[in-house]
PDB file of C-alpha atoms in Angstrom:
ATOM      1  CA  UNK J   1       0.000   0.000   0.000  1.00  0.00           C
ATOM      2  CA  UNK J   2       2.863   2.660   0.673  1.00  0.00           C
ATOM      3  CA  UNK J   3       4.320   1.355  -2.658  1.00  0.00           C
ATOM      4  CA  UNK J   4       1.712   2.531  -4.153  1.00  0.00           C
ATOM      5  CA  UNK J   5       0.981   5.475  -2.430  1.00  0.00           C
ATOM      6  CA  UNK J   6       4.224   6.308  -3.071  1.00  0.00           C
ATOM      7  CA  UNK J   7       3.618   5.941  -7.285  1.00  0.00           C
ATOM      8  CA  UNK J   8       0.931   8.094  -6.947  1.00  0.00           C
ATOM      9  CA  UNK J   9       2.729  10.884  -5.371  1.00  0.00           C
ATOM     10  CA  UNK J  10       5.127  10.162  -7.962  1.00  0.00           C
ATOM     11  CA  UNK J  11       2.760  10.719 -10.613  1.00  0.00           C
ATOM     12  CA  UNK J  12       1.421  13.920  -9.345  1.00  0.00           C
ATOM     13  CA  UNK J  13       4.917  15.093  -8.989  1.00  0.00           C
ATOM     14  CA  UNK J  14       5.771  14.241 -12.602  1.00  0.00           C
ATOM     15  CA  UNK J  15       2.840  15.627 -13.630  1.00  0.00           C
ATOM     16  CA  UNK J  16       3.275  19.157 -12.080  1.00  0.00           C
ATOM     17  CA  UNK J  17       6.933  18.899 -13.180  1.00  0.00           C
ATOM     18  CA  UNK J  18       5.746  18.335 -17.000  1.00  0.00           C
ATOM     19  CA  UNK J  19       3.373  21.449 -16.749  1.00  0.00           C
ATOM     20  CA  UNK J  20       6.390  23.344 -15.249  1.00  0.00           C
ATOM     21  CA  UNK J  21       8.545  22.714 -17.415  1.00  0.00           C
ATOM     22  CA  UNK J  22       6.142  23.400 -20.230  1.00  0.00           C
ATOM     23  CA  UNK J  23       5.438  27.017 -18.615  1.00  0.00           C
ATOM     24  CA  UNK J  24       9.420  27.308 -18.586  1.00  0.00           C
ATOM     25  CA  UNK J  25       9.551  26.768 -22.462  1.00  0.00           C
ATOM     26  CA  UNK J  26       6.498  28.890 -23.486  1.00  0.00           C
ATOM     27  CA  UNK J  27       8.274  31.664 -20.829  1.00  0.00           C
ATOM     28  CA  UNK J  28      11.645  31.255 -22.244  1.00  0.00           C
ATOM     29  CA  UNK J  29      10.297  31.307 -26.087  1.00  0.00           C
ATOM     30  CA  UNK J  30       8.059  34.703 -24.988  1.00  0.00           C
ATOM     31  CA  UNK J  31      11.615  35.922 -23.745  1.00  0.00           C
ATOM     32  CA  UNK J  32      13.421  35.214 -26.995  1.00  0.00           C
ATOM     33  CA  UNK J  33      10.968  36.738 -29.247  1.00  0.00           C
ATOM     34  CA  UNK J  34      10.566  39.952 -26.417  1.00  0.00           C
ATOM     35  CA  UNK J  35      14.948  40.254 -27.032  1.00  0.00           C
ATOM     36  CA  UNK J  36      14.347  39.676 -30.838  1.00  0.00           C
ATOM     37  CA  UNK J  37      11.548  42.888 -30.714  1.00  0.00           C
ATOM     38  CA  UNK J  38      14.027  44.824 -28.485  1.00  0.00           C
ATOM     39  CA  UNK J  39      17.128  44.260 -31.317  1.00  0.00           C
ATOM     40  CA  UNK J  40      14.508  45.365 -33.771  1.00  0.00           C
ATOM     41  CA  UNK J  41      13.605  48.522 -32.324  1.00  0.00           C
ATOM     42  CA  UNK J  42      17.373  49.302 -31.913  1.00  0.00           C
ATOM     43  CA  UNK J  43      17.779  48.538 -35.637  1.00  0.00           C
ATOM     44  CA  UNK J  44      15.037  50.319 -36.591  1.00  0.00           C
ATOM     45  CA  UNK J  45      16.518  53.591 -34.174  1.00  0.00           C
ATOM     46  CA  UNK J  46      19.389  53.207 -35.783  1.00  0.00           C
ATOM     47  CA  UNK J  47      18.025  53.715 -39.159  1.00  0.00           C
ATOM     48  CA  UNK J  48      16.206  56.569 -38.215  1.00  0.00           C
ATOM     49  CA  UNK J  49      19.266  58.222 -36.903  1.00  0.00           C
ATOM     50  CA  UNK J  50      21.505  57.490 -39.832  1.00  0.00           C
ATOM     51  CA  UNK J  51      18.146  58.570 -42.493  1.00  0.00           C
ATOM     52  CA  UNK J  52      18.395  61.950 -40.318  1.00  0.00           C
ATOM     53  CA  UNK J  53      21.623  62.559 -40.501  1.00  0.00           C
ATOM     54  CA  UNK J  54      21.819  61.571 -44.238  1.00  0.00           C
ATOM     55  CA  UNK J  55      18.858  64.327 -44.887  1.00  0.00           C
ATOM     56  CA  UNK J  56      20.930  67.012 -42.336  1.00  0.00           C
ATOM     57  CA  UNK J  57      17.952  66.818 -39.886  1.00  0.00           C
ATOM     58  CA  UNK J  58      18.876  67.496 -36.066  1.00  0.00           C
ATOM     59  CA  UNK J  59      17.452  65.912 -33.701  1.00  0.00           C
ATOM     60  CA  UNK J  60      16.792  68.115 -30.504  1.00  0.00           C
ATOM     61  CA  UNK J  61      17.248  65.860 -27.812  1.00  0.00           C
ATOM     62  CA  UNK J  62      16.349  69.045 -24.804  1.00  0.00           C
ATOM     63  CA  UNK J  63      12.720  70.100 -24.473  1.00  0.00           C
ATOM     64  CA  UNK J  64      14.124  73.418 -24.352  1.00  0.00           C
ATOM     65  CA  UNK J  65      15.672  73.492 -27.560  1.00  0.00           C
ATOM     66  CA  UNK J  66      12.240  72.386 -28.993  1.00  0.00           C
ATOM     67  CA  UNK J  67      10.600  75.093 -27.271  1.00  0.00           C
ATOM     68  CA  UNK J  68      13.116  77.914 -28.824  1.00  0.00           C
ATOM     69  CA  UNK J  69      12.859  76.430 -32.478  1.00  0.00           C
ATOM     70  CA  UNK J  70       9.360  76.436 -32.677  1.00  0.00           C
ATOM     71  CA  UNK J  71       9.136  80.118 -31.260  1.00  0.00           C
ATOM     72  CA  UNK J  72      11.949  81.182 -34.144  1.00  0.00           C
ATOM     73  CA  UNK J  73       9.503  79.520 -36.725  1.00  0.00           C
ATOM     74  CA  UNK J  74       6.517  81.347 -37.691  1.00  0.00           C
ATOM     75  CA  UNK J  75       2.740  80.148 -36.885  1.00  0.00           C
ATOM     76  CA  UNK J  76       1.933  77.852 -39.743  1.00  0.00           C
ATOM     77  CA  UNK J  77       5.481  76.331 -39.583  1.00  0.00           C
ATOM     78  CA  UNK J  78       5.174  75.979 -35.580  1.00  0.00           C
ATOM     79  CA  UNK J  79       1.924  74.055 -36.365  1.00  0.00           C
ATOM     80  CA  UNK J  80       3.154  71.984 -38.575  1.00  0.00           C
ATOM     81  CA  UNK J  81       6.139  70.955 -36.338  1.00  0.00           C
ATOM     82  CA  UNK J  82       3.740  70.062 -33.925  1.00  0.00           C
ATOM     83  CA  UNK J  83       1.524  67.989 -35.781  1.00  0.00           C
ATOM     84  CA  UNK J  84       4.022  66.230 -37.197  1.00  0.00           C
ATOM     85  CA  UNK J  85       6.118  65.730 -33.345  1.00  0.00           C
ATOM     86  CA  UNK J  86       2.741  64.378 -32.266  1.00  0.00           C
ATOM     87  CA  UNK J  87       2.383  61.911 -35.321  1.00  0.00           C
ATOM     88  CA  UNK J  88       5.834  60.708 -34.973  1.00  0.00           C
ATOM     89  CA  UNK J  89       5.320  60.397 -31.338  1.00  0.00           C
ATOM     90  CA  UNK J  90       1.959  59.108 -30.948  1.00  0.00           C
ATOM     91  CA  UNK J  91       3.423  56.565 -33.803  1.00  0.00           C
ATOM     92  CA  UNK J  92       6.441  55.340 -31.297  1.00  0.00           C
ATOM     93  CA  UNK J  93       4.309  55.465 -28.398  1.00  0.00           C
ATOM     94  CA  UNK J  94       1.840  52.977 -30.524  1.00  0.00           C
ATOM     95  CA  UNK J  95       4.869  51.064 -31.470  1.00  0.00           C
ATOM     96  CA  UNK J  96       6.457  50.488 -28.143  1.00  0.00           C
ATOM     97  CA  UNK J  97       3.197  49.426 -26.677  1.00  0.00           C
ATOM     98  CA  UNK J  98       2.743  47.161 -29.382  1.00  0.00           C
ATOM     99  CA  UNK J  99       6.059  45.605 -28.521  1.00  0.00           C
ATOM    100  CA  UNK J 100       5.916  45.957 -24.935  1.00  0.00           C
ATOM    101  CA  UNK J 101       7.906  42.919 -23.049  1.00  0.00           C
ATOM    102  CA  UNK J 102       6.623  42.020 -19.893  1.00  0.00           C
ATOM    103  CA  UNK J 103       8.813  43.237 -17.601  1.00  0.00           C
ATOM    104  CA  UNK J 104       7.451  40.269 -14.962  1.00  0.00           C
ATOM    105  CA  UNK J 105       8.470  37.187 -17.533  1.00  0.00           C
ATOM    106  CA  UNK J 106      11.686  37.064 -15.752  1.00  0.00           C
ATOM    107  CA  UNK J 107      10.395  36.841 -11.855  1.00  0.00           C
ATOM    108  CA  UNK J 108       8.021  34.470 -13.491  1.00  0.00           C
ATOM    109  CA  UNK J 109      10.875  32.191 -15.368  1.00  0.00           C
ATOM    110  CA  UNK J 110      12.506  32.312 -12.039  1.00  0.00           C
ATOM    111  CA  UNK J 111       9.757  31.178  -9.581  1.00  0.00           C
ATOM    112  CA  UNK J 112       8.768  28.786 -11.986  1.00  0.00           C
ATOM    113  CA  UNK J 113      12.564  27.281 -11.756  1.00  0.00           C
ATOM    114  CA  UNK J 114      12.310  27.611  -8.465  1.00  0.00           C
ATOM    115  CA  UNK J 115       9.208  25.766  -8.072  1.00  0.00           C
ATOM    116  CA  UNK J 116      10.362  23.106 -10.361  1.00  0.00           C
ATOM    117  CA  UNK J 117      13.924  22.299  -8.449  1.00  0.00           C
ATOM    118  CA  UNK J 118      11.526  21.434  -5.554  1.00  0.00           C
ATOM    119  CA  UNK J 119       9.185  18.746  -7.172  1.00  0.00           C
ATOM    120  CA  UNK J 120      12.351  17.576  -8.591  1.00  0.00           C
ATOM    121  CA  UNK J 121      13.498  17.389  -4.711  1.00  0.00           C
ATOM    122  CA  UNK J 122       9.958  15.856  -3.581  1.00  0.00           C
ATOM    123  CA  UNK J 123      10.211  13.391  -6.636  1.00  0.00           C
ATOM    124  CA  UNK J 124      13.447  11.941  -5.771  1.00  0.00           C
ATOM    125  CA  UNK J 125      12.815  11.491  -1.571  1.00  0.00           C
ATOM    126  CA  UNK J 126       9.837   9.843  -3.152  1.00  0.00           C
ATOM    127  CA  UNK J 127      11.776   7.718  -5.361  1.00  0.00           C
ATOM    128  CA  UNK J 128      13.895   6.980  -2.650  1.00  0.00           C
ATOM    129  CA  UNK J 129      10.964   6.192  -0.289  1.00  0.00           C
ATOM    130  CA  UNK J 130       9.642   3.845  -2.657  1.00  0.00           C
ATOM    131  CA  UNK J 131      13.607   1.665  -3.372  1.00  0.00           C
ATOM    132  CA  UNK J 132      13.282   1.352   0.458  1.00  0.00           C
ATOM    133  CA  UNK J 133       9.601  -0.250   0.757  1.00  0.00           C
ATOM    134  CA  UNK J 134      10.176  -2.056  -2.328  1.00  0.00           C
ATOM    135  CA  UNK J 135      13.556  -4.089  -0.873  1.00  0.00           C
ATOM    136  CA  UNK J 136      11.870  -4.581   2.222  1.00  0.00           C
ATOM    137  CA  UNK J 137       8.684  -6.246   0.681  1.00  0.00           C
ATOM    138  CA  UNK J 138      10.839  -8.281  -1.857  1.00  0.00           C
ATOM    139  CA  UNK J 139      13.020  -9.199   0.736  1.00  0.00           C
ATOM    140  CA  UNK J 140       9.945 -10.351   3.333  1.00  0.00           C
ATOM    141  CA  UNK J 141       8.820 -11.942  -0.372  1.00  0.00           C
ATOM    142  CA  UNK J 142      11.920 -13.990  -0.608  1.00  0.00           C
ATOM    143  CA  UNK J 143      11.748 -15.099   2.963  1.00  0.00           C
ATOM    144  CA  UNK J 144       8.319 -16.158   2.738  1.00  0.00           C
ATOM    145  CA  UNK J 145       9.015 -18.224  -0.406  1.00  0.00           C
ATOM    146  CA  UNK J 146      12.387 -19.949   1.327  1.00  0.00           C
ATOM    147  CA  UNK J 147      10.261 -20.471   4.354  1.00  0.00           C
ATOM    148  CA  UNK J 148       7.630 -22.270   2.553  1.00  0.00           C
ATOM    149  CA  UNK J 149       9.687 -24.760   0.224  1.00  0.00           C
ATOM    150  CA  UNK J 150      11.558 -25.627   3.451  1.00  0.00           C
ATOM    151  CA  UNK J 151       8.096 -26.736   4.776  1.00  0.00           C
ATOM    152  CA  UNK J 152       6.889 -28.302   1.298  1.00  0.00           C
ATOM    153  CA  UNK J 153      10.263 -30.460   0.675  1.00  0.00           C
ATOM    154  CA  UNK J 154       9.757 -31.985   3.882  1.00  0.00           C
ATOM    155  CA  UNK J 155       6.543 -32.486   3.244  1.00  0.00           C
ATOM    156  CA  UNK J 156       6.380 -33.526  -0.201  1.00  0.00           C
ATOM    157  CA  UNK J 157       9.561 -35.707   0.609  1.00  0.00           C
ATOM    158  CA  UNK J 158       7.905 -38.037   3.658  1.00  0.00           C
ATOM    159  CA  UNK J 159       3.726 -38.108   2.628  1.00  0.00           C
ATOM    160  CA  UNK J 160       4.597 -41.208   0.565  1.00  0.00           C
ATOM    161  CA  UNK J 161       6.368 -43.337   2.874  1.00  0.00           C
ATOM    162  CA  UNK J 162       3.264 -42.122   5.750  1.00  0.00           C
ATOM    163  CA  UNK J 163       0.898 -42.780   3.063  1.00  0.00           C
ATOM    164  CA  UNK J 164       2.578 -46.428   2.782  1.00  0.00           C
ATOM    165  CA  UNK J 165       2.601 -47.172   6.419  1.00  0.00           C
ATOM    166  CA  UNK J 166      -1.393 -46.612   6.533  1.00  0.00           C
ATOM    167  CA  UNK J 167      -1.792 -48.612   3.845  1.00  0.00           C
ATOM    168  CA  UNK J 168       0.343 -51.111   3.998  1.00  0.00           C
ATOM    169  CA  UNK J 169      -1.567 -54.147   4.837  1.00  0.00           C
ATOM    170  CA  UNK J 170      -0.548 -58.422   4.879  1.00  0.00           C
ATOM    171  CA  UNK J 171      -2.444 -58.733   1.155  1.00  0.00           C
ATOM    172  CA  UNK J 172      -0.505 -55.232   0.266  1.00  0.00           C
ATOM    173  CA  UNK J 173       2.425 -55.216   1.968  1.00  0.00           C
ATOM    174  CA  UNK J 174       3.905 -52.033  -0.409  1.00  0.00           C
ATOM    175  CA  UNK J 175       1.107 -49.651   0.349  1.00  0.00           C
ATOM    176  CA  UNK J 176       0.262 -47.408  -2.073  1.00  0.00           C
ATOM    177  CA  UNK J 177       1.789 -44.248  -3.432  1.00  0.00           C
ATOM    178  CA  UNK J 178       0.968 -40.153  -2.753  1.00  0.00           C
ATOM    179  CA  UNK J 179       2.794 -37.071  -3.839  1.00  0.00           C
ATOM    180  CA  UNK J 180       2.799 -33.384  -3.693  1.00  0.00           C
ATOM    181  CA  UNK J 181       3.399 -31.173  -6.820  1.00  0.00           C
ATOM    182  CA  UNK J 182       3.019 -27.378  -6.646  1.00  0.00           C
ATOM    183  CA  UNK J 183       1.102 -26.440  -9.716  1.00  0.00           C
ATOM    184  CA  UNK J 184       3.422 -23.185  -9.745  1.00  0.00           C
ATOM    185  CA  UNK J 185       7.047 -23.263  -8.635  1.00  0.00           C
ATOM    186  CA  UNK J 186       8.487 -20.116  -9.077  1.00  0.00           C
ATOM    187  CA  UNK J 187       5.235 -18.386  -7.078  1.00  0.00           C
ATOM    188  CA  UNK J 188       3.754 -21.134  -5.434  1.00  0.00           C
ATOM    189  CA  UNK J 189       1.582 -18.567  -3.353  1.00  0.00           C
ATOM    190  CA  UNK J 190      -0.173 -18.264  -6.832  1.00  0.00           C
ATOM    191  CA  UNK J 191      -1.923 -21.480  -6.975  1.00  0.00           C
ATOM    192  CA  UNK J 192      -2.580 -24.604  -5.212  1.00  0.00           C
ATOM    193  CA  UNK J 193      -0.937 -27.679  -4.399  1.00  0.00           C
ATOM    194  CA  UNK J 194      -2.715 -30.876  -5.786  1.00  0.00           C
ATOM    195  CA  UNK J 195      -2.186 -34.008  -3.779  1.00  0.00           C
ATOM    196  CA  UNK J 196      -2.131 -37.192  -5.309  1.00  0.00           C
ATOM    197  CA  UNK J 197      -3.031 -40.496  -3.978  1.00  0.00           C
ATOM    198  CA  UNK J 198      -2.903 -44.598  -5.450  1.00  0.00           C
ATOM    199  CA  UNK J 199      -4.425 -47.131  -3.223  1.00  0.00           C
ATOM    200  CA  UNK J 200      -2.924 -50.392  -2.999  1.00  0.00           C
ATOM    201  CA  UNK J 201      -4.154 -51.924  -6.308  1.00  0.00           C
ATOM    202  CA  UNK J 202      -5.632 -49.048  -7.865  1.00  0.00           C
ATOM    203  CA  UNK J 203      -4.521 -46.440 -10.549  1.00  0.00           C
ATOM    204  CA  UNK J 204      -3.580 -42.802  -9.925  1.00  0.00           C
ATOM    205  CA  UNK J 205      -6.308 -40.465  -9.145  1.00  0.00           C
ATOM    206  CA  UNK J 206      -7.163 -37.337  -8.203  1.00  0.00           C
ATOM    207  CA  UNK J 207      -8.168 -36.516  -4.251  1.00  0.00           C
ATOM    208  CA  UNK J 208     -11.690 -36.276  -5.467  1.00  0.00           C
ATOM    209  CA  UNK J 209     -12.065 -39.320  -7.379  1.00  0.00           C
ATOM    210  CA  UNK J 210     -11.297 -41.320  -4.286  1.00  0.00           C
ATOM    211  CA  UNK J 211     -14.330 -42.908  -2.454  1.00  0.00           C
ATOM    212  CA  UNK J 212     -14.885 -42.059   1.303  1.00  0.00           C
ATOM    213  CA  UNK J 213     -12.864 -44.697   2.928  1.00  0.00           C
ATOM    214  CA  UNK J 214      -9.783 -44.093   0.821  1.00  0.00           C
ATOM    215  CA  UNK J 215     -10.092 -40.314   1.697  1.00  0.00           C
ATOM    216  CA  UNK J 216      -9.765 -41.347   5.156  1.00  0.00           C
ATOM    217  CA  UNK J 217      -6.110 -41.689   4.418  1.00  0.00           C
ATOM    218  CA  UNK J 218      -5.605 -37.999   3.424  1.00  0.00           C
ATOM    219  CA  UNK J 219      -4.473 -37.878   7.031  1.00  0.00           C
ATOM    220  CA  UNK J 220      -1.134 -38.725   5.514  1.00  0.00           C
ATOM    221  CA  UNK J 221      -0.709 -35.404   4.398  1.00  0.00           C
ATOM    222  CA  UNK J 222      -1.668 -34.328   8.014  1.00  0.00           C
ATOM    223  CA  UNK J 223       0.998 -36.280   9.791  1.00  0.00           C
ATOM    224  CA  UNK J 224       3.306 -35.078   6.846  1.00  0.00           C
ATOM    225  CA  UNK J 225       2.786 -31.943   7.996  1.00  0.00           C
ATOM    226  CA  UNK J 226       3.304 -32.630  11.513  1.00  0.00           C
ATOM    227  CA  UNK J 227       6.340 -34.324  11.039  1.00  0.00           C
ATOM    228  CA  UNK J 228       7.524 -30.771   9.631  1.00  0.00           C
ATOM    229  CA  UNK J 229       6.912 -29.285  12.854  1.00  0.00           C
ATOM    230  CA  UNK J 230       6.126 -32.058  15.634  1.00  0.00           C
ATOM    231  CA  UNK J 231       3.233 -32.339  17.929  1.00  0.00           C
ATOM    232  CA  UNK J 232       3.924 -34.072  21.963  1.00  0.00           C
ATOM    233  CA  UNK J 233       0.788 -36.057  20.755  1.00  0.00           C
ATOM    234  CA  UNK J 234      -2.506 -36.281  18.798  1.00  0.00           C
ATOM    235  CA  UNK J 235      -6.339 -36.632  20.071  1.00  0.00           C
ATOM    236  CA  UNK J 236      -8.563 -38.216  17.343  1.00  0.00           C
ATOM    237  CA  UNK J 237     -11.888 -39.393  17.421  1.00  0.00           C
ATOM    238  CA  UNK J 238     -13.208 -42.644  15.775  1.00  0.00           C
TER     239      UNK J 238
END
């Protein structure tokens, strides 16, 4: 049960760490094509600069100097100045916020890598969780199954000469025959274990097939068993 729990919380944690890191690809990919807008703009500034100087136009860079060179200009050419500052500025204004990065992408890239490093953290203590319960229960599995085919090849190994002694009689002095076989050896806890009995004089049959008073002598497989692990003595009815 706390294998499993533990693949679940596994799961989870792989799933949140396969949405992060999908956030920190689409965040990355918005923050190349923000730096590829920003190199553009630059390009495109430069240009402008360069056009301006190539067409002897100075650039005032002081709102001062604006101010005096419109009031040296007449009326109609101080409107026109304006109108056209406005354009070009309403037209960079437009163009910035058009491009705008978002200044948070980078707080977010980091929180999400921050986030990320611990369900990677969670994941493996899980993982390590897990290596622990699982070598415990394989090891309690392997002791089990070296536990029980000490019992069964004792077993198995004296039900036929039991079987013989209670069978044995002065017409039959053999007996007859019984064995064990585990119907799966690698995992015996995964099936049964068919017993198999021949009266004196009879063919091989199945426990079933057997009439009432040959059943009788299943008890071999009982003092089989006890013979694994002794009793001081027995109390049995007719």
């Amino acid at each position: 049960a706390k294998s499993d729990d533990c693949e679940k919380v596994m799961n989870e944690l792989k799933k949140k760490s396969t949405s992060a890191t999908g956030s920190i690809g689409k965040l990355k990919r918005q923050i190349n094509s923000k730096e590829t807008q920003i190199e553009q703009l630059k390009s495109r500034k430069q240009e402008l600069l360069e056009k301006c100087e190539l067409e002897q136009i100075k650039l005032p860079k002081d709102p001062m100097e604006i101010e005096s060179r419109l009031q040296d200009e007449g009326p109609s050419k101080r409107e026109k100045l304006e109108v056209e500052f406005k354009q070009k500025m309403d037209s960079l204004v437009s163009e910035i916020e058009r491009t705008a990065p978002n200044l948070k992408a980078l707080g977010q890239y980091e929180a999400l890598q921050e986030k990320e490093k611990e369900v990677i953290e969670e994941f493996e203590t899980a993982r390590r969780d897990e290596k622990v319960i699982a070598d415990k229960y394989n090891s309690k599995k392997q002791q089990r199954y070296e536990l029980f085919m000490q019992a069964f090849d004792h077993i198995s190994s004296n039900i036929d000469k039991i079987y013989k002694q209670l069978t044995k009689s002065s017409t039959h002095p053999l007996g007859g025959t019984a064995y064990l076989n585990l119907e799966n050896e690698d995992d015996p806890f995964l099936h049964g274990i068919k017993y198999t009995a021949m009266p004196p004089t009879k063919r091989f049959r199945d426990m079933e097939q057997l009439s009432g008073g040959e059943k009788t002598v299943a008890l071999a497989l009982l003092f089989s068993i006890h013979s694994y692990r002794p009793s001081p003595f027995f109390i049995l009815d007719e």
